[in-house]
Amino acid sequence: MSEPVGSRAGVGVGPWEGPWPDDPRYDPELLEHGDRRNVVDAYRYWSVEAILADLDTRRHGFHVAIENWEHDFNIGSVVRTANAFNAAAVHVVGRRRWNRRGAMVTDRYLHVRHHEDVAALTDWARDEGLPLLGIDNLPGAEPLETAELPAACVLVLGQEGPGLSDAARAACRTTLSIAQFGSTRSINAGAAAAIAMHAWVRRHAELA
C-alpha cells in the first residue's frame, strides 16, 4: 500500500516519464501520480513494503524503548528519529496507543512493538540477549559521552517530565546521562532519544 500522494506538491518527483519499469519494487500508483513522500531519492516510487524489506536487510543493532504511561507526545518524534538512524525497532511500553502525528508516517518503515509493562520488555530483552540501557540524568548515572555502548542494546527512555519509572531504572543494566551546561533541569525526551541514538551511530555505524 502506498502513502497518499499529491498532498505536498513541492516535495519529491512527479509522474514517471517514459516506459514504466518492470521492477516489482515500484508502486504503480506512485509511478502514475508522482511520489511526494519524505523518503530519500533512492526509494522514489518504491512501495512501502519494498522500502521496509530493504531497510530490514541492514538494520542497526540498537533498539529504542520509550515508556508511555501518560500518552507522551514525544513518541512520534522518537519514532521518526529511529527511522532516520534505521533502528532495529521501537518499543512502546505501557499504553498501546500513541500520537502518530509527530512520526510523519515514518512508523511504516520500521518495526514498532508494544509491551504491556517494563516486566514484559525485560523478559523480551532477556530472551534476545539485549541489555537495557536507561537514558536519564539521574544521580550516579554514567556520562553518555564517555560510555562504551554495546553493539546490540536497548536504549530505554522515560516519558517527558518524570523520566524513567522506578521499574525501568531497576531493570536497566546502567543509566546514562547527557551532559548539560545551561539552567534547565532536563531536555526534551525526543531530543534525548536523538542524542542517544546518534551516540550509538558514532561508535558502531558504517558511515560509508
Short mmCIF file of C-alpha atoms in Angstrom, two decimals:
data_model
loop_
_atom_site.label_atom_id
_atom_site.label_comp_id
_atom_site.label_asym_id
_atom_site.label_seq_id
_atom_site.Cartn_x
_atom_site.Cartn_y
_atom_site.Cartn_z
CA MET A 1 0.00 0.00 0.00
CA SER A 2 1.38 3.42 -0.92
CA GLU A 3 1.09 6.63 1.05
CA PRO A 4 -1.32 9.34 -0.12
CA VAL A 5 0.23 11.35 -2.91
CA GLY A 6 -0.17 14.92 -4.01
CA SER A 7 -0.50 16.49 -0.54
CA ARG A 8 2.99 18.00 -0.66
CA ALA A 9 3.25 19.26 -4.22
CA GLY A 10 6.64 20.92 -3.70
CA VAL A 11 8.32 17.78 -2.43
CA GLY A 12 9.51 14.74 -4.33
CA VAL A 13 9.02 13.95 -8.01
CA GLY A 14 6.16 13.96 -10.48
CA PRO A 15 4.72 11.08 -12.51
CA TRP A 16 7.19 8.69 -14.12
CA GLU A 17 8.23 9.77 -17.60
CA GLY A 18 8.78 7.19 -20.32
CA PRO A 19 8.13 3.43 -20.25
CA TRP A 20 7.31 2.11 -16.81
CA PRO A 21 9.97 -0.05 -15.15
CA ASP A 22 9.11 -3.70 -14.57
CA ASP A 23 10.87 -3.76 -11.19
CA PRO A 24 8.33 -5.16 -8.67
CA ARG A 25 9.58 -2.73 -6.03
CA TYR A 26 7.90 0.16 -7.80
CA ASP A 27 4.36 1.18 -6.84
CA PRO A 28 2.06 1.68 -9.88
CA GLU A 29 0.11 4.45 -8.13
CA LEU A 30 3.28 6.39 -7.38
CA LEU A 31 4.53 5.91 -10.93
CA GLU A 32 1.28 7.31 -12.26
CA HIS A 33 0.77 10.22 -9.88
CA GLY A 34 4.25 11.04 -8.62
CA ASP A 35 5.99 10.43 -5.32
CA ARG A 36 5.67 13.29 -2.81
CA ARG A 37 6.73 11.30 0.24
CA ASN A 38 9.51 12.28 2.61
CA VAL A 39 11.87 9.49 1.52
CA VAL A 40 15.44 9.54 0.23
CA ASP A 41 15.86 9.65 -3.54
CA ALA A 42 16.98 6.01 -3.72
CA TYR A 43 13.47 4.96 -2.63
CA ARG A 44 11.49 7.14 -5.03
CA TYR A 45 8.48 5.29 -6.46
CA TRP A 46 9.15 2.23 -4.28
CA SER A 47 6.21 0.74 -2.39
CA VAL A 48 6.17 0.94 1.40
CA GLU A 49 6.61 -2.82 1.60
CA ALA A 50 9.66 -2.74 -0.67
CA ILE A 51 11.30 0.04 1.35
CA LEU A 52 10.63 -1.79 4.63
CA ALA A 53 12.09 -5.01 3.24
CA ASP A 54 15.22 -3.23 2.05
CA LEU A 55 15.74 -1.48 5.37
CA ASP A 56 15.34 -4.82 7.14
CA THR A 57 18.45 -6.10 5.37
CA ARG A 58 20.63 -3.51 7.13
CA ARG A 59 19.02 -2.63 10.45
CA HIS A 60 21.35 -1.39 13.15
CA GLY A 61 21.89 -3.30 16.37
CA PHE A 62 20.20 -0.86 18.74
CA HIS A 63 16.55 -0.77 19.77
CA VAL A 64 14.73 2.14 21.37
CA ALA A 65 12.14 1.74 24.11
CA ILE A 66 10.03 4.57 25.50
CA GLU A 67 7.58 4.47 28.38
CA ASN A 68 4.04 5.64 27.59
CA TRP A 69 2.04 5.91 30.79
CA GLU A 70 0.53 9.36 30.13
CA HIS A 71 0.25 9.43 26.32
CA ASP A 72 3.66 11.00 25.81
CA PHE A 73 3.55 13.19 22.69
CA ASN A 74 7.29 12.71 22.14
CA ILE A 75 6.88 9.14 20.89
CA GLY A 76 6.21 10.28 17.34
CA SER A 77 9.44 12.27 17.33
CA VAL A 78 11.34 9.30 18.73
CA VAL A 79 9.94 7.04 16.01
CA ARG A 80 10.89 9.50 13.28
CA THR A 81 14.46 9.71 14.55
CA ALA A 82 14.66 5.93 14.96
CA ASN A 83 13.71 5.63 11.29
CA ALA A 84 16.40 8.13 10.29
CA PHE A 85 19.05 6.07 12.11
CA ASN A 86 17.50 2.74 10.99
CA ALA A 87 16.99 1.34 14.47
CA ALA A 88 16.19 -2.34 14.80
CA ALA A 89 12.82 -1.46 16.34
CA VAL A 90 10.97 0.93 18.61
CA HIS A 91 9.27 -0.49 21.68
CA VAL A 92 6.35 1.34 23.31
CA VAL A 93 5.97 0.34 26.96
CA GLY A 94 2.67 0.98 28.72
CA ARG A 95 -0.30 2.37 26.80
CA ARG A 96 -0.63 0.85 23.37
CA ARG A 97 -1.99 3.97 21.71
CA TRP A 98 0.37 6.83 20.96
CA ASN A 99 0.18 10.03 18.93
CA ARG A 100 1.47 9.19 15.46
CA ARG A 101 1.33 12.73 14.14
CA GLY A 102 4.94 13.51 15.05
CA ALA A 103 6.14 10.34 13.33
CA MET A 104 5.32 11.85 9.91
CA VAL A 105 4.38 8.37 8.55
CA THR A 106 7.87 7.02 9.31
CA ASP A 107 6.35 4.31 11.54
CA ARG A 108 5.53 2.46 8.30
CA TYR A 109 9.20 1.94 7.61
CA LEU A 110 10.32 0.34 10.86
CA HIS A 111 9.02 -2.10 13.45
CA VAL A 112 7.05 -0.63 16.35
CA ARG A 113 6.29 -3.15 19.07
CA HIS A 114 4.22 -2.88 22.24
CA HIS A 115 4.95 -4.21 25.74
CA GLU A 116 2.32 -4.03 28.45
CA ASP A 117 4.82 -3.05 31.12
CA VAL A 118 8.51 -2.90 31.96
CA ALA A 119 8.49 -6.52 33.08
CA ALA A 120 7.30 -7.60 29.62
CA LEU A 121 10.03 -5.53 27.96
CA THR A 122 12.61 -7.01 30.33
CA ASP A 123 11.52 -10.56 29.54
CA TRP A 124 11.71 -9.89 25.81
CA ALA A 125 15.16 -8.27 26.07
CA ARG A 126 16.48 -11.14 28.19
CA ASP A 127 15.28 -13.68 25.63
CA GLU A 128 17.01 -11.68 22.89
CA GLY A 129 20.22 -11.27 24.90
CA LEU A 130 19.96 -7.47 24.81
CA PRO A 131 20.97 -5.24 27.74
CA LEU A 132 18.64 -2.41 28.73
CA LEU A 133 20.42 0.96 28.99
CA GLY A 134 18.46 3.77 30.60
CA ILE A 135 18.79 7.34 29.33
CA ASP A 136 18.14 9.79 32.18
CA ASN A 137 20.02 12.43 34.13
CA LEU A 138 19.92 10.66 37.47
CA PRO A 139 22.42 10.88 40.35
CA GLY A 140 25.20 8.36 39.76
CA ALA A 141 24.43 7.96 36.04
CA GLU A 142 27.33 7.27 33.70
CA PRO A 143 28.08 10.03 31.17
CA LEU A 144 26.80 9.04 27.74
CA GLU A 145 29.68 10.96 26.17
CA THR A 146 32.29 8.54 27.53
CA ALA A 147 30.24 5.35 27.80
CA GLU A 148 31.06 2.30 25.69
CA LEU A 149 27.71 1.46 24.14
CA PRO A 150 27.26 -2.22 23.20
CA ALA A 151 26.79 -3.01 19.53
CA ALA A 152 23.44 -4.61 20.41
CA CYS A 153 21.31 -3.00 23.09
CA VAL A 154 18.04 -1.30 24.00
CA LEU A 155 18.09 2.42 24.78
CA VAL A 156 15.29 2.99 27.31
CA LEU A 157 13.70 6.40 27.79
CA GLY A 158 11.13 7.60 30.25
CA GLN A 159 8.39 10.00 29.37
CA GLU A 160 8.55 13.77 29.41
CA GLY A 161 8.74 15.16 32.94
CA PRO A 162 9.07 12.19 35.30
CA GLY A 163 11.75 10.43 33.24
CA LEU A 164 12.36 6.73 33.76
CA SER A 165 9.95 4.97 36.09
CA ASP A 166 11.30 3.18 39.15
CA ALA A 167 10.61 -0.15 37.45
CA ALA A 168 12.58 0.88 34.36
CA ARG A 169 15.51 2.15 36.41
CA ALA A 170 15.68 -1.14 38.26
CA ALA A 171 15.51 -3.15 35.03
CA CYS A 172 18.31 -1.27 33.25
CA ARG A 173 21.87 -2.55 33.46
CA THR A 174 23.07 1.04 33.72
CA THR A 175 21.74 4.56 33.33
CA LEU A 176 23.42 7.05 31.01
CA SER A 177 23.20 10.82 31.41
CA ILE A 178 23.54 13.52 28.76
CA ALA A 179 25.83 16.40 29.62
CA GLN A 180 24.05 19.74 30.06
CA PHE A 181 25.55 23.17 30.57
CA GLY A 182 22.61 25.54 30.94
CA SER A 183 19.98 26.28 33.57
CA THR A 184 17.24 23.80 32.62
CA ARG A 185 16.98 20.59 34.63
CA SER A 186 16.31 18.38 31.64
CA ILE A 187 15.98 18.30 27.87
CA ASN A 188 13.06 17.15 25.78
CA ALA A 189 12.61 13.38 25.70
CA GLY A 190 12.60 13.36 21.91
CA ALA A 191 15.86 15.30 21.84
CA ALA A 192 17.41 12.98 24.42
CA ALA A 193 16.46 9.98 22.30
CA ALA A 194 18.07 11.54 19.23
CA ILE A 195 21.30 12.26 21.11
CA ALA A 196 21.45 8.70 22.47
CA MET A 197 20.82 7.15 19.06
CA HIS A 198 23.46 9.33 17.45
CA ALA A 199 25.94 8.35 20.16
CA TRP A 200 25.41 4.71 19.14
CA VAL A 201 25.76 5.60 15.45
CA ARG A 202 29.07 7.38 16.03
CA ARG A 203 30.51 4.25 17.66
CA HIS A 204 29.10 1.45 15.54
CA ALA A 205 27.55 2.55 12.23
CA GLU A 206 29.24 2.04 8.87
CA LEU A 207 29.28 5.68 7.81
CA ALA A 208 30.30 4.94 4.23
#
